[in-house]
Amino acid sequence: MPKKKKIGSYPNVMIIMSLTAALFLIGFCGLLVIQSKKLVSIIKQNIEVRVFLNKELSKAGQDSVLNIIKPMPYVLSSTEVAPITFVSKEEAAKEFIDGTKEDFTTFLGENPLRDSYRVKIGEDFFEEAKLQQIKKDLEKIKGVYEVVYQEDLADNINRNVTKIYTVLASFALIMLVIIVLLVNNTIKLAIYSQRFLIRSMQLVGATNGFIQRPYIMRGAVQGLIGGALAGCLLIGLQQIAIRNVEGLASLQEYDKLIVLVGVVLLLGMVVGIASTYQSLSRYLRMALDDLY
């Protein structure tokens, strides 16, 4: 004989599972955005402007050029990577030979390359127009032969990044709408099973506030539990990915991950409270005949 449900029973597990699934998907979109922004930042930090020096420039002249470049506002300020690196013509020749597998010195008889400084540029100056101006400014320095960078690369990266963020934002917005509707319908079904209990409370004189209070508190707790479970799933997924995907650890920003989990928790509570309140209000105003 099937077990009968108790009067006033409430599908807590179903609601929490729906909230967890919904909040996890939203949190996953947020995690993708955080890591994509970090990836773009790393890419930008590795873009260099190469400052080639005159061949006859002395060591004192090289230091003079370096001292002029160092305080420039467009030079990357970072403790993680060296913003300015000196590359001798011998090191440049070795890099070229290692990359092409061809030793040009054997038929030229000399090394035609130049000593250079490789300058990393701050993200605020990562635009084609600003890089062009930096190139002009550096070429005015005494002892500088030529300044080279990958032209149009900045604009191409910025254009592609904008497209990626637009796609992610659109996907997150669509998912948010679908998820809110899904959770709202789940809670609405749960409240539907309570409609006669709600009417019984009204008949014995309970006010709307008195009736709503325990349901809204329950909705807040369910949202909090769903958010906590979704946060745990996000952290677990992140740790599994770090262990199995090489280089992914460098993209992690744990302070932003903590903020994301906090947002998921807050969103869970807001959705739980709002959906419960909206569904309750409908049944509190409903006529007796409509309950059937």
PDB file of N, CA and C in Angstrom, residues 153-232:
ATOM      1  N   LEU A 153      47.454  43.874 -33.628  1.00  0.00           N
ATOM      2  CA  LEU A 153      47.169  42.766 -32.712  1.00  0.00           C
ATOM      3  C   LEU A 153      46.267  43.213 -31.574  1.00  0.00           C
ATOM      4  N   ALA A 154      46.531  44.413 -31.033  1.00  0.00           N
ATOM      5  CA  ALA A 154      45.736  44.915 -29.903  1.00  0.00           C
ATOM      6  C   ALA A 154      44.272  45.054 -30.279  1.00  0.00           C
ATOM      7  N   ASP A 155      44.019  45.679 -31.434  1.00  0.00           N
ATOM      8  CA  ASP A 155      42.627  45.866 -31.858  1.00  0.00           C
ATOM      9  C   ASP A 155      41.944  44.537 -32.135  1.00  0.00           C
ATOM     10  N   ASN A 156      42.672  43.579 -32.720  1.00  0.00           N
ATOM     11  CA  ASN A 156      42.090  42.255 -32.995  1.00  0.00           C
ATOM     12  C   ASN A 156      41.724  41.535 -31.709  1.00  0.00           C
ATOM     13  N   ILE A 157      42.620  41.602 -30.712  1.00  0.00           N
ATOM     14  CA  ILE A 157      42.339  40.950 -29.429  1.00  0.00           C
ATOM     15  C   ILE A 157      41.153  41.620 -28.743  1.00  0.00           C
ATOM     16  N   ASN A 158      41.156  42.961 -28.715  1.00  0.00           N
ATOM     17  CA  ASN A 158      40.057  43.683 -28.063  1.00  0.00           C
ATOM     18  C   ASN A 158      38.722  43.382 -28.739  1.00  0.00           C
ATOM     19  N   ARG A 159      38.743  43.282 -30.083  1.00  0.00           N
ATOM     20  CA  ARG A 159      37.519  42.996 -30.824  1.00  0.00           C
ATOM     21  C   ARG A 159      37.002  41.597 -30.485  1.00  0.00           C
ATOM     22  N   ASN A 160      37.908  40.615 -30.461  1.00  0.00           N
ATOM     23  CA  ASN A 160      37.514  39.232 -30.159  1.00  0.00           C
ATOM     24  C   ASN A 160      37.056  39.079 -28.716  1.00  0.00           C
ATOM     25  N   VAL A 161      37.716  39.793 -27.805  1.00  0.00           N
ATOM     26  CA  VAL A 161      37.320  39.741 -26.387  1.00  0.00           C
ATOM     27  C   VAL A 161      35.907  40.297 -26.210  1.00  0.00           C
ATOM     28  N   THR A 162      35.606  41.387 -26.904  1.00  0.00           N
ATOM     29  CA  THR A 162      34.267  41.971 -26.836  1.00  0.00           C
ATOM     30  C   THR A 162      33.217  40.978 -27.322  1.00  0.00           C
ATOM     31  N   LYS A 163      33.527  40.269 -28.403  1.00  0.00           N
ATOM     32  CA  LYS A 163      32.594  39.265 -28.927  1.00  0.00           C
ATOM     33  C   LYS A 163      32.375  38.139 -27.917  1.00  0.00           C
ATOM     34  N   ILE A 164      33.474  37.685 -27.294  1.00  0.00           N
ATOM     35  CA  ILE A 164      33.372  36.591 -26.309  1.00  0.00           C
ATOM     36  C   ILE A 164      32.509  37.013 -25.126  1.00  0.00           C
ATOM     37  N   TYR A 165      32.755  38.232 -24.601  1.00  0.00           N
ATOM     38  CA  TYR A 165      31.985  38.719 -23.461  1.00  0.00           C
ATOM     39  C   TYR A 165      30.510  38.906 -23.819  1.00  0.00           C
ATOM     40  N   THR A 166      30.243  39.341 -25.045  1.00  0.00           N
ATOM     41  CA  THR A 166      28.861  39.516 -25.485  1.00  0.00           C
ATOM     42  C   THR A 166      28.135  38.178 -25.527  1.00  0.00           C
ATOM     43  N   VAL A 167      28.822  37.149 -26.057  1.00  0.00           N
ATOM     44  CA  VAL A 167      28.224  35.812 -26.135  1.00  0.00           C
ATOM     45  C   VAL A 167      27.973  35.264 -24.731  1.00  0.00           C
ATOM     46  N   LEU A 168      28.970  35.395 -23.826  1.00  0.00           N
ATOM     47  CA  LEU A 168      28.822  34.888 -22.460  1.00  0.00           C
ATOM     48  C   LEU A 168      27.710  35.632 -21.712  1.00  0.00           C
ATOM     49  N   ALA A 169      27.659  36.952 -21.893  1.00  0.00           N
ATOM     50  CA  ALA A 169      26.633  37.737 -21.210  1.00  0.00           C
ATOM     51  C   ALA A 169      25.238  37.363 -21.718  1.00  0.00           C
ATOM     52  N   SER A 170      25.114  37.170 -23.038  1.00  0.00           N
ATOM     53  CA  SER A 170      23.822  36.779 -23.613  1.00  0.00           C
ATOM     54  C   SER A 170      23.393  35.408 -23.108  1.00  0.00           C
ATOM     55  N   PHE A 171      24.360  34.478 -23.067  1.00  0.00           N
ATOM     56  CA  PHE A 171      24.064  33.126 -22.582  1.00  0.00           C
ATOM     57  C   PHE A 171      23.651  33.161 -21.113  1.00  0.00           C
ATOM     58  N   ALA A 172      24.386  33.942 -20.302  1.00  0.00           N
ATOM     59  CA  ALA A 172      24.067  34.036 -18.873  1.00  0.00           C
ATOM     60  C   ALA A 172      22.687  34.648 -18.659  1.00  0.00           C
ATOM     61  N   LEU A 173      22.352  35.670 -19.457  1.00  0.00           N
ATOM     62  CA  LEU A 173      21.044  36.319 -19.324  1.00  0.00           C
ATOM     63  C   LEU A 173      19.914  35.366 -19.690  1.00  0.00           C
ATOM     64  N   ILE A 174      20.108  34.624 -20.796  1.00  0.00           N
ATOM     65  CA  ILE A 174      19.096  33.645 -21.212  1.00  0.00           C
ATOM     66  C   ILE A 174      18.925  32.571 -20.137  1.00  0.00           C
ATOM     67  N   MET A 175      20.057  32.082 -19.611  1.00  0.00           N
ATOM     68  CA  MET A 175      20.012  31.052 -18.570  1.00  0.00           C
ATOM     69  C   MET A 175      19.329  31.580 -17.314  1.00  0.00           C
ATOM     70  N   LEU A 176      19.597  32.851 -16.986  1.00  0.00           N
ATOM     71  CA  LEU A 176      18.988  33.431 -15.783  1.00  0.00           C
ATOM     72  C   LEU A 176      17.470  33.481 -15.918  1.00  0.00           C
ATOM     73  N   VAL A 177      16.981  33.903 -17.090  1.00  0.00           N
ATOM     74  CA  VAL A 177      15.531  33.969 -17.321  1.00  0.00           C
ATOM     75  C   VAL A 177      14.907  32.571 -17.237  1.00  0.00           C
ATOM     76  N   ILE A 178      15.546  31.593 -17.916  1.00  0.00           N
ATOM     77  CA  ILE A 178      15.026  30.218 -17.905  1.00  0.00           C
ATOM     78  C   ILE A 178      15.024  29.646 -16.493  1.00  0.00           C
ATOM     79  N   ILE A 179      16.115  29.921 -15.780  1.00  0.00           N
ATOM     80  CA  ILE A 179      16.277  29.357 -14.437  1.00  0.00           C
ATOM     81  C   ILE A 179      15.268  29.964 -13.458  1.00  0.00           C
ATOM     82  N   VAL A 180      15.059  31.276 -13.537  1.00  0.00           N
ATOM     83  CA  VAL A 180      14.088  31.925 -12.653  1.00  0.00           C
ATOM     84  C   VAL A 180      12.687  31.374 -12.913  1.00  0.00           C
ATOM     85  N   LEU A 181      12.347  31.195 -14.185  1.00  0.00           N
ATOM     86  CA  LEU A 181      11.040  30.624 -14.524  1.00  0.00           C
ATOM     87  C   LEU A 181      10.920  29.192 -14.001  1.00  0.00           C
ATOM     88  N   LEU A 182      11.993  28.410 -14.153  1.00  0.00           N
ATOM     89  CA  LEU A 182      11.982  27.015 -13.688  1.00  0.00           C
ATOM     90  C   LEU A 182      11.787  26.938 -12.181  1.00  0.00           C
ATOM     91  N   VAL A 183      12.595  27.709 -11.455  1.00  0.00           N
ATOM     92  CA  VAL A 183      12.508  27.691  -9.991  1.00  0.00           C
ATOM     93  C   VAL A 183      11.162  28.228  -9.534  1.00  0.00           C
ATOM     94  N   ASN A 184      10.681  29.279 -10.196  1.00  0.00           N
ATOM     95  CA  ASN A 184       9.389  29.867  -9.834  1.00  0.00           C
ATOM     96  C   ASN A 184       8.259  28.852  -9.998  1.00  0.00           C
ATOM     97  N   ASN A 185       8.309  28.095 -11.096  1.00  0.00           N
ATOM     98  CA  ASN A 185       7.277  27.072 -11.323  1.00  0.00           C
ATOM     99  C   ASN A 185       7.373  25.948 -10.299  1.00  0.00           C
ATOM    100  N   THR A 186       8.603  25.579  -9.936  1.00  0.00           N
ATOM    101  CA  THR A 186       8.788  24.524  -8.927  1.00  0.00           C
ATOM    102  C   THR A 186       8.199  24.942  -7.586  1.00  0.00           C
ATOM    103  N   ILE A 187       8.479  26.166  -7.173  1.00  0.00           N
ATOM    104  CA  ILE A 187       7.946  26.659  -5.898  1.00  0.00           C
ATOM    105  C   ILE A 187       6.434  26.849  -5.991  1.00  0.00           C
ATOM    106  N   LYS A 188       5.973  27.271  -7.167  1.00  0.00           N
ATOM    107  CA  LYS A 188       4.534  27.454  -7.357  1.00  0.00           C
ATOM    108  C   LYS A 188       3.796  26.124  -7.177  1.00  0.00           C
ATOM    109  N   LEU A 189       4.377  25.029  -7.706  1.00  0.00           N
ATOM    110  CA  LEU A 189       3.783  23.701  -7.543  1.00  0.00           C
ATOM    111  C   LEU A 189       3.790  23.277  -6.076  1.00  0.00           C
ATOM    112  N   ALA A 190       4.893  23.655  -5.394  1.00  0.00           N
ATOM    113  CA  ALA A 190       4.983  23.307  -3.971  1.00  0.00           C
ATOM    114  C   ALA A 190       3.915  24.042  -3.164  1.00  0.00           C
ATOM    115  N   ILE A 191       3.742  25.335  -3.456  1.00  0.00           N
ATOM    116  CA  ILE A 191       2.716  26.115  -2.761  1.00  0.00           C
ATOM    117  C   ILE A 191       1.314  25.615  -3.120  1.00  0.00           C
ATOM    118  N   TYR A 192       1.146  25.149  -4.353  1.00  0.00           N
ATOM    119  CA  TYR A 192      -0.146  24.610  -4.798  1.00  0.00           C
ATOM    120  C   TYR A 192      -0.578  23.447  -3.908  1.00  0.00           C
ATOM    121  N   SER A 193       0.398  22.624  -3.494  1.00  0.00           N
ATOM    122  CA  SER A 193       0.057  21.489  -2.627  1.00  0.00           C
ATOM    123  C   SER A 193      -0.339  21.945  -1.222  1.00  0.00           C
ATOM    124  N   GLN A 194      -0.081  23.222  -0.910  1.00  0.00           N
ATOM    125  CA  GLN A 194      -0.390  23.760   0.417  1.00  0.00           C
ATOM    126  C   GLN A 194      -1.644  24.640   0.424  1.00  0.00           C
ATOM    127  N   ARG A 195      -2.327  24.731  -0.718  1.00  0.00           N
ATOM    128  CA  ARG A 195      -3.393  25.724  -0.854  1.00  0.00           C
ATOM    129  C   ARG A 195      -4.535  25.530   0.147  1.00  0.00           C
ATOM    130  N   PHE A 196      -4.875  24.271   0.464  1.00  0.00           N
ATOM    131  CA  PHE A 196      -5.978  24.047   1.398  1.00  0.00           C
ATOM    132  C   PHE A 196      -5.549  24.343   2.833  1.00  0.00           C
ATOM    133  N   LEU A 197      -4.284  24.067   3.128  1.00  0.00           N
ATOM    134  CA  LEU A 197      -3.756  24.404   4.452  1.00  0.00           C
ATOM    135  C   LEU A 197      -3.744  25.922   4.643  1.00  0.00           C
ATOM    136  N   ILE A 198      -3.360  26.640   3.584  1.00  0.00           N
ATOM    137  CA  ILE A 198      -3.351  28.107   3.638  1.00  0.00           C
ATOM    138  C   ILE A 198      -4.769  28.644   3.856  1.00  0.00           C
ATOM    139  N   ARG A 199      -5.739  28.067   3.132  1.00  0.00           N
ATOM    140  CA  ARG A 199      -7.131  28.514   3.292  1.00  0.00           C
ATOM    141  C   ARG A 199      -7.648  28.194   4.694  1.00  0.00           C
ATOM    142  N   SER A 200      -7.255  27.049   5.255  1.00  0.00           N
ATOM    143  CA  SER A 200      -7.679  26.684   6.617  1.00  0.00           C
ATOM    144  C   SER A 200      -7.150  27.697   7.624  1.00  0.00           C
ATOM    145  N   MET A 201      -5.919  28.131   7.421  1.00  0.00           N
ATOM    146  CA  MET A 201      -5.337  29.131   8.326  1.00  0.00           C
ATOM    147  C   MET A 201      -6.082  30.460   8.209  1.00  0.00           C
ATOM    148  N   GLN A 202      -6.483  30.810   6.975  1.00  0.00           N
ATOM    149  CA  GLN A 202      -7.255  32.042   6.796  1.00  0.00           C
ATOM    150  C   GLN A 202      -8.611  31.954   7.507  1.00  0.00           C
ATOM    151  N   LEU A 203      -9.226  30.780   7.444  1.00  0.00           N
ATOM    152  CA  LEU A 203     -10.554  30.606   8.028  1.00  0.00           C
ATOM    153  C   LEU A 203     -10.540  30.721   9.552  1.00  0.00           C
ATOM    154  N   VAL A 204      -9.392  30.383  10.176  1.00  0.00           N
ATOM    155  CA  VAL A 204      -9.340  30.484  11.641  1.00  0.00           C
ATOM    156  C   VAL A 204      -8.820  31.861  12.079  1.00  0.00           C
ATOM    157  N   GLY A 205      -8.653  32.785  11.092  1.00  0.00           N
ATOM    158  CA  GLY A 205      -8.337  34.166  11.453  1.00  0.00           C
ATOM    159  C   GLY A 205      -6.881  34.567  11.324  1.00  0.00           C
ATOM    160  N   ALA A 206      -6.044  33.727  10.746  1.00  0.00           N
ATOM    161  CA  ALA A 206      -4.626  34.077  10.590  1.00  0.00           C
ATOM    162  C   ALA A 206      -4.472  35.200   9.563  1.00  0.00           C
ATOM    163  N   THR A 207      -3.622  36.169   9.860  1.00  0.00           N
ATOM    164  CA  THR A 207      -3.369  37.263   8.916  1.00  0.00           C
ATOM    165  C   THR A 207      -2.450  36.783   7.794  1.00  0.00           C
ATOM    166  N   ASN A 208      -2.433  37.551   6.708  1.00  0.00           N
ATOM    167  CA  ASN A 208      -1.570  37.194   5.580  1.00  0.00           C
ATOM    168  C   ASN A 208      -0.088  37.187   5.982  1.00  0.00           C
ATOM    169  N   GLY A 209       0.298  38.165   6.802  1.00  0.00           N
ATOM    170  CA  GLY A 209       1.689  38.224   7.252  1.00  0.00           C
ATOM    171  C   GLY A 209       2.069  36.998   8.078  1.00  0.00           C
ATOM    172  N   PHE A 210       1.142  36.575   8.949  1.00  0.00           N
ATOM    173  CA  PHE A 210       1.395  35.396   9.785  1.00  0.00           C
ATOM    174  C   PHE A 210       1.550  34.141   8.926  1.00  0.00           C
ATOM    175  N   ILE A 211       0.714  34.036   7.887  1.00  0.00           N
ATOM    176  CA  ILE A 211       0.768  32.862   6.997  1.00  0.00           C
ATOM    177  C   ILE A 211       2.052  32.872   6.154  1.00  0.00           C
ATOM    178  N   GLN A 212       2.419  34.055   5.657  1.00  0.00           N
ATOM    179  CA  GLN A 212       3.566  34.163   4.752  1.00  0.00           C
ATOM    180  C   GLN A 212       4.904  33.948   5.451  1.00  0.00           C
ATOM    181  N   ARG A 213       4.982  34.364   6.721  1.00  0.00           N
ATOM    182  CA  ARG A 213       6.270  34.397   7.408  1.00  0.00           C
ATOM    183  C   ARG A 213       7.012  33.050   7.368  1.00  0.00           C
ATOM    184  N   PRO A 214       6.419  31.931   7.795  1.00  0.00           N
ATOM    185  CA  PRO A 214       7.181  30.667   7.791  1.00  0.00           C
ATOM    186  C   PRO A 214       7.536  30.190   6.382  1.00  0.00           C
ATOM    187  N   TYR A 215       6.664  30.457   5.412  1.00  0.00           N
ATOM    188  CA  TYR A 215       6.966  30.039   4.033  1.00  0.00           C
ATOM    189  C   TYR A 215       8.136  30.839   3.455  1.00  0.00           C
ATOM    190  N   ILE A 216       8.133  32.151   3.725  1.00  0.00           N
ATOM    191  CA  ILE A 216       9.220  32.993   3.210  1.00  0.00           C
ATOM    192  C   ILE A 216      10.539  32.645   3.897  1.00  0.00           C
ATOM    193  N   MET A 217      10.482  32.368   5.207  1.00  0.00           N
ATOM    194  CA  MET A 217      11.683  31.932   5.924  1.00  0.00           C
ATOM    195  C   MET A 217      12.203  30.621   5.328  1.00  0.00           C
ATOM    196  N   ARG A 218      11.271  29.709   5.043  1.00  0.00           N
ATOM    197  CA  ARG A 218      11.647  28.439   4.430  1.00  0.00           C
ATOM    198  C   ARG A 218      12.264  28.665   3.045  1.00  0.00           C
ATOM    199  N   GLY A 219      11.677  29.588   2.257  1.00  0.00           N
ATOM    200  CA  GLY A 219      12.217  29.902   0.939  1.00  0.00           C
ATOM    201  C   GLY A 219      13.623  30.454   1.027  1.00  0.00           C
ATOM    202  N   ALA A 220      13.884  31.315   2.038  1.00  0.00           N
ATOM    203  CA  ALA A 220      15.225  31.876   2.231  1.00  0.00           C
ATOM    204  C   ALA A 220      16.234  30.782   2.588  1.00  0.00           C
ATOM    205  N   VAL A 221      15.826  29.882   3.485  1.00  0.00           N
ATOM    206  CA  VAL A 221      16.720  28.777   3.891  1.00  0.00           C
ATOM    207  C   VAL A 221      16.986  27.846   2.710  1.00  0.00           C
ATOM    208  N   GLN A 222      15.935  27.539   1.953  1.00  0.00           N
ATOM    209  CA  GLN A 222      16.111  26.682   0.778  1.00  0.00           C
ATOM    210  C   GLN A 222      17.059  27.333  -0.234  1.00  0.00           C
ATOM    211  N   GLY A 223      16.900  28.644  -0.457  1.00  0.00           N
ATOM    212  CA  GLY A 223      17.804  29.358  -1.360  1.00  0.00           C
ATOM    213  C   GLY A 223      19.228  29.352  -0.860  1.00  0.00           C
ATOM    214  N   LEU A 224      19.397  29.511   0.463  1.00  0.00           N
ATOM    215  CA  LEU A 224      20.732  29.501   1.058  1.00  0.00           C
ATOM    216  C   LEU A 224      21.384  28.123   0.913  1.00  0.00           C
ATOM    217  N   ILE A 225      20.617  27.076   1.177  1.00  0.00           N
ATOM    218  CA  ILE A 225      21.157  25.708   1.037  1.00  0.00           C
ATOM    219  C   ILE A 225      21.490  25.424  -0.424  1.00  0.00           C
ATOM    220  N   GLY A 226      20.569  25.809  -1.343  1.00  0.00           N
ATOM    221  CA  GLY A 226      20.824  25.610  -2.768  1.00  0.00           C
ATOM    222  C   GLY A 226      22.068  26.360  -3.215  1.00  0.00           C
ATOM    223  N   GLY A 227      22.231  27.611  -2.731  1.00  0.00           N
ATOM    224  CA  GLY A 227      23.424  28.389  -3.073  1.00  0.00           C
ATOM    225  C   GLY A 227      24.689  27.765  -2.522  1.00  0.00           C
ATOM    226  N   ALA A 228      24.630  27.251  -1.279  1.00  0.00           N
ATOM    227  CA  ALA A 228      25.804  26.614  -0.678  1.00  0.00           C
ATOM    228  C   ALA A 228      26.200  25.351  -1.451  1.00  0.00           C
ATOM    229  N   LEU A 229      25.204  24.551  -1.836  1.00  0.00           N
ATOM    230  CA  LEU A 229      25.498  23.348  -2.618  1.00  0.00           C
ATOM    231  C   LEU A 229      26.063  23.703  -3.992  1.00  0.00           C
ATOM    232  N   ALA A 230      25.488  24.736  -4.626  1.00  0.00           N
ATOM    233  CA  ALA A 230      25.984  25.176  -5.929  1.00  0.00           C
ATOM    234  C   ALA A 230      27.420  25.691  -5.818  1.00  0.00           C
ATOM    235  N   GLY A 231      27.697  26.443  -4.726  1.00  0.00           N
ATOM    236  CA  GLY A 231      29.061  26.934  -4.504  1.00  0.00           C
ATOM    237  C   GLY A 231      30.052  25.795  -4.319  1.00  0.00           C
ATOM    238  N   CYS A 232      29.653  24.772  -3.562  1.00  0.00           N
ATOM    239  CA  CYS A 232      30.527  23.608  -3.364  1.00  0.00           C
ATOM    240  C   CYS A 232      30.789  22.887  -4.689  1.00  0.00           C
TER     241      CYS A 232
END
